[in-house]
CSV table of C-alpha atoms in Angstrom, one decimal:
chain,number,residue,atom,x,y,z
A,1,MET,CA,119.8,89.6,100.5
A,2,ILE,CA,117.8,88.6,103.6
A,3,GLU,CA,114.5,90.1,103.5
A,4,LYS,CA,112.9,88.0,106.0
A,5,LEU,CA,113.0,88.1,109.8
A,6,GLU,CA,112.6,84.4,110.4
A,7,LYS,CA,116.6,84.4,108.5
A,8,LEU,CA,118.4,86.6,111.3
A,9,THR,CA,119.2,85.7,114.7
A,10,LEU,CA,118.2,88.4,117.6
A,11,SER,CA,121.7,89.7,117.5
A,12,GLN,CA,122.2,90.3,113.7
A,13,PHE,CA,118.5,92.1,114.0
A,14,ILE,CA,119.9,94.7,116.5
A,15,ASP,CA,122.5,95.0,114.8
A,16,MET,CA,120.3,95.9,111.9
A,17,VAL,CA,118.2,98.2,113.7
A,18,CYS,CA,121.3,99.8,114.7
A,19,GLY,CA,122.1,100.6,111.1
A,20,ASN,CA,124.3,98.1,110.1
A,21,THR,CA,122.8,96.3,107.3
A,22,ASP,CA,125.7,94.4,106.1
A,23,VAL,CA,123.8,91.5,108.0
A,24,LEU,CA,120.9,91.2,105.2
A,25,LEU,CA,124.1,90.9,102.5
A,26,SER,CA,125.9,87.9,101.9
A,27,ARG,CA,129.7,87.6,101.8
A,28,HIS,CA,130.0,89.4,98.5
A,29,GLU,CA,126.6,90.9,97.7
A,30,VAL,CA,126.1,94.7,96.7
A,31,ALA,CA,122.6,95.7,97.0
A,32,ASN,CA,121.5,99.4,96.2
A,33,SER,CA,120.2,101.6,99.0
A,34,ASP,CA,116.6,102.0,98.2
A,35,LYS,CA,116.5,98.0,98.2
A,36,LEU,CA,118.4,97.7,101.4
A,37,ALA,CA,116.0,100.4,103.4
A,38,LEU,CA,112.7,98.5,102.0
A,39,ALA,CA,113.9,95.3,103.5
A,40,VAL,CA,115.0,97.0,106.8
A,41,ARG,CA,111.5,98.8,107.0
A,42,ASN,CA,109.8,95.4,106.1
A,43,ILE,CA,111.7,93.4,108.4
A,44,VAL,CA,111.3,95.9,111.4
A,45,ILE,CA,107.4,96.1,110.5
A,46,GLU,CA,107.3,92.4,110.6
A,47,TYR,CA,109.2,92.3,114.3
A,48,ARG,CA,106.9,94.7,115.3
A,49,GLY,CA,103.8,92.9,113.8
A,50,ILE,CA,104.7,89.9,116.0
A,51,ALA,CA,105.8,91.5,119.3
A,52,ASP,CA,103.6,94.7,119.1
A,53,PRO,CA,100.6,94.1,116.8
A,54,GLY,CA,98.9,97.5,118.2
A,55,GLY,CA,102.1,99.1,117.9
A,56,VAL,CA,102.2,98.5,113.9
A,57,GLN,CA,98.9,100.0,113.8
A,58,SER,CA,99.9,103.3,115.6
A,59,TYR,CA,103.4,103.4,113.5
A,60,LEU,CA,101.3,103.0,110.0
A,61,ASN,CA,98.9,105.6,111.3
A,62,ARG,CA,101.7,108.1,111.5
A,63,ILE,CA,103.3,107.1,108.6
A,64,GLU,CA,99.6,107.7,106.8
A,65,ASN,CA,99.4,111.1,108.6
A,66,TRP,CA,102.9,112.0,107.2
A,67,VAL,CA,102.3,111.0,103.5
A,68,LYS,CA,99.0,112.6,103.7
A,69,ALA,CA,100.6,116.0,105.0
A,70,LYS,CA,103.2,115.7,102.5
A,71,ILE,CA,100.8,115.5,99.5
A,72,GLU,CA,98.7,118.4,100.9
A,73,VAL,CA,102.1,120.2,100.7
A,74,ILE,CA,102.6,119.4,97.4
A,75,ILE,CA,99.3,120.2,96.1
A,76,PHE,CA,99.0,123.7,98.0
A,77,THR,CA,102.6,124.6,97.0
A,78,MET,CA,101.4,123.6,93.3
A,79,CYS,CA,98.5,125.7,93.6
A,80,SER,CA,100.7,129.0,95.0
A,81,ASN,CA,103.3,128.5,92.3
A,82,LEU,CA,100.0,128.8,90.1
A,83,THR,CA,98.4,131.6,91.3
A,84,THR,CA,101.9,133.5,91.5
A,85,LEU,CA,101.8,132.8,87.6
A,86,ARG,CA,98.0,134.1,87.5
A,87,GLN,CA,96.9,130.7,86.4
A,88,TYR,CA,93.9,131.0,88.8
A,89,ASP,CA,91.7,128.7,86.8
A,90,LYS,CA,94.1,125.7,86.8
A,91,ALA,CA,94.4,126.7,90.8
A,92,ARG,CA,90.7,126.4,91.0
A,93,GLU,CA,90.9,123.0,89.2
A,94,ILE,CA,93.2,121.5,91.4
A,95,LEU,CA,91.4,122.8,94.8
A,96,CYS,CA,88.2,121.5,93.3
A,97,ALA,CA,90.0,118.4,92.8
A,98,TYR,CA,91.1,118.4,96.4
A,99,GLY,CA,87.4,119.0,97.5
A,100,LEU,CA,87.0,122.4,98.2
A,101,SER,CA,84.0,124.3,96.5
A,102,VAL,CA,85.7,127.1,94.9
A,103,LYS,CA,83.1,128.1,92.1
A,104,GLY,CA,82.2,131.6,92.1
A,105,TRP,CA,85.5,132.3,94.1
A,106,ASN,CA,87.4,135.5,92.9
A,107,ASP,CA,91.2,135.2,92.2
A,108,SER,CA,92.0,137.1,95.7
A,109,ARG,CA,90.0,134.5,97.5
A,110,VAL,CA,91.8,131.7,95.9
A,111,GLU,CA,95.2,133.1,96.9
A,112,GLY,CA,94.7,133.7,100.1
A,113,THR,CA,93.0,130.3,100.7
A,114,VAL,CA,95.6,128.7,99.3
A,115,LYS,CA,98.3,130.7,101.1
A,116,ALA,CA,96.6,130.0,104.4
A,117,LYS,CA,96.2,126.0,103.4
A,118,LEU,CA,100.0,125.8,102.5
A,119,SER,CA,100.6,127.3,105.7
A,120,GLN,CA,98.7,125.2,107.8
A,121,SER,CA,99.9,122.0,105.9
A,122,GLN,CA,103.2,123.1,106.1
A,123,ARG,CA,102.5,123.2,110.1
A,124,GLU,CA,101.2,119.8,110.2
A,125,LEU,CA,103.9,118.2,107.8
A,126,ASP,CA,106.6,120.2,110.3
A,127,LYS,CA,105.1,118.7,113.5
A,128,LEU,CA,105.1,115.3,112.3
A,129,GLU,CA,108.4,115.2,111.0
A,130,GLU,CA,109.5,116.7,114.7
A,131,GLU,CA,107.5,113.7,116.3
A,132,ASN,CA,109.3,111.5,114.1
A,133,SER,CA,112.8,112.8,114.8
A,134,GLU,CA,111.8,112.8,118.6
A,135,ASN,CA,111.2,108.9,118.4
A,136,LYS,CA,114.7,108.1,116.8
A,137,VAL,CA,116.6,106.4,119.6
A,138,GLU,CA,120.4,106.4,119.7
A,139,ARG,CA,122.0,103.3,118.9
A,140,GLU,CA,123.4,102.5,122.3
A,141,THR,CA,119.8,103.3,124.0
A,142,ILE,CA,118.4,100.3,121.1
A,143,ARG,CA,121.2,98.0,122.6
A,144,SER,CA,120.5,98.9,126.0
A,145,ARG,CA,116.9,98.3,125.9
A,146,PHE,CA,116.9,95.3,124.3
A,147,ASP,CA,119.4,94.0,127.0
A,148,THR,CA,116.8,95.0,129.4
A,149,GLN,CA,114.2,93.7,127.5
A,150,THR,CA,116.1,90.1,127.4
A,151,ALA,CA,117.2,90.3,131.0
A,152,ALA,CA,112.9,90.3,131.9
A,153,LEU,CA,112.2,87.8,129.4
A,154,MET,CA,114.7,85.3,130.8
A,155,ALA,CA,113.5,86.2,134.3
A,156,HIS,CA,110.1,85.8,133.6
A,157,PHE,CA,110.4,82.6,131.3
A,158,ARG,CA,113.3,81.2,133.4
A,159,PHE,CA,115.7,80.2,130.8
A,160,GLN,CA,119.0,81.9,129.0
A,161,MET,CA,118.7,83.4,125.9
A,162,ASP,CA,121.5,83.5,123.2
A,163,PRO,CA,121.1,86.7,121.0
A,164,ASP,CA,123.5,84.9,118.5
A,165,SER,CA,121.6,81.9,118.3
A,166,ILE,CA,118.0,82.5,119.1
A,167,LYS,CA,116.1,83.3,116.0
A,168,ALA,CA,114.3,87.2,115.9
A,169,THR,CA,111.0,85.6,115.3
A,170,LEU,CA,111.2,83.8,118.4
A,171,TYR,CA,112.2,86.3,120.6
A,172,ALA,CA,109.5,88.7,119.0
A,173,ASN,CA,107.1,85.8,119.8
A,174,LEU,CA,108.4,85.5,123.4
A,175,VAL,CA,108.0,89.5,123.6
A,176,SER,CA,104.4,89.3,122.5
A,177,ARG,CA,103.6,86.1,125.0
A,178,TYR,CA,105.6,88.0,127.7
A,179,ASN,CA,103.5,91.2,127.2
A,180,ARG,CA,100.2,89.1,127.0
A,181,GLU,CA,100.8,87.7,130.6
A,182,ILE,CA,102.1,90.8,132.3
A,183,LYS,CA,99.1,92.4,131.5
A,184,ALA,CA,96.9,89.3,132.5
A,185,GLN,CA,98.8,89.7,135.8
A,186,MET,CA,97.9,93.4,136.0
A,187,ALA,CA,94.4,93.0,135.1
A,188,ALA,CA,93.8,90.1,137.7
A,189,MET,CA,95.6,92.2,140.3
A,190,ARG,CA,93.3,95.0,139.8
A,191,LYS,CA,90.3,92.8,140.3
A,192,LYS,CA,91.5,92.0,143.5
């Protein structure tokens, strides 16, 4: 299985981003879906790390926030289940480990805090998941964006690119260089 960006052409990379993970497999290879998903994620992060390093940090921050929100939902769901079972001391232990100073709280305060925190963390998780679903782009839009970007690169650098032969890493480096040059041109224009 291909696990590195350097092994893909631009055309294969675009196919992969559009959902065709067969481009990562050799002719008779069968891979488990988790390993395939991990390879796709790592290759996309590798591409973005080259083409848009700032965007990768933003992406990783979004993932980190989602993981934190998911953990909070799990913690407070667990505490809610414990309060339902009248296991208030165990719920207090978890809340204390979470970082809340619950010493001296009566059972109703523990229960109320758990409900409020669960509701708040679920809203935050829902908001983050909604943002993630809005960021998912349809496959044809992805292809169209790559076509537009490739046309801009060819016009800027004044040479033709064949998506079936250009390496995805080379393309990512051209995107990065193009972005730096455009930013420099815009900064120079503002100074005038």
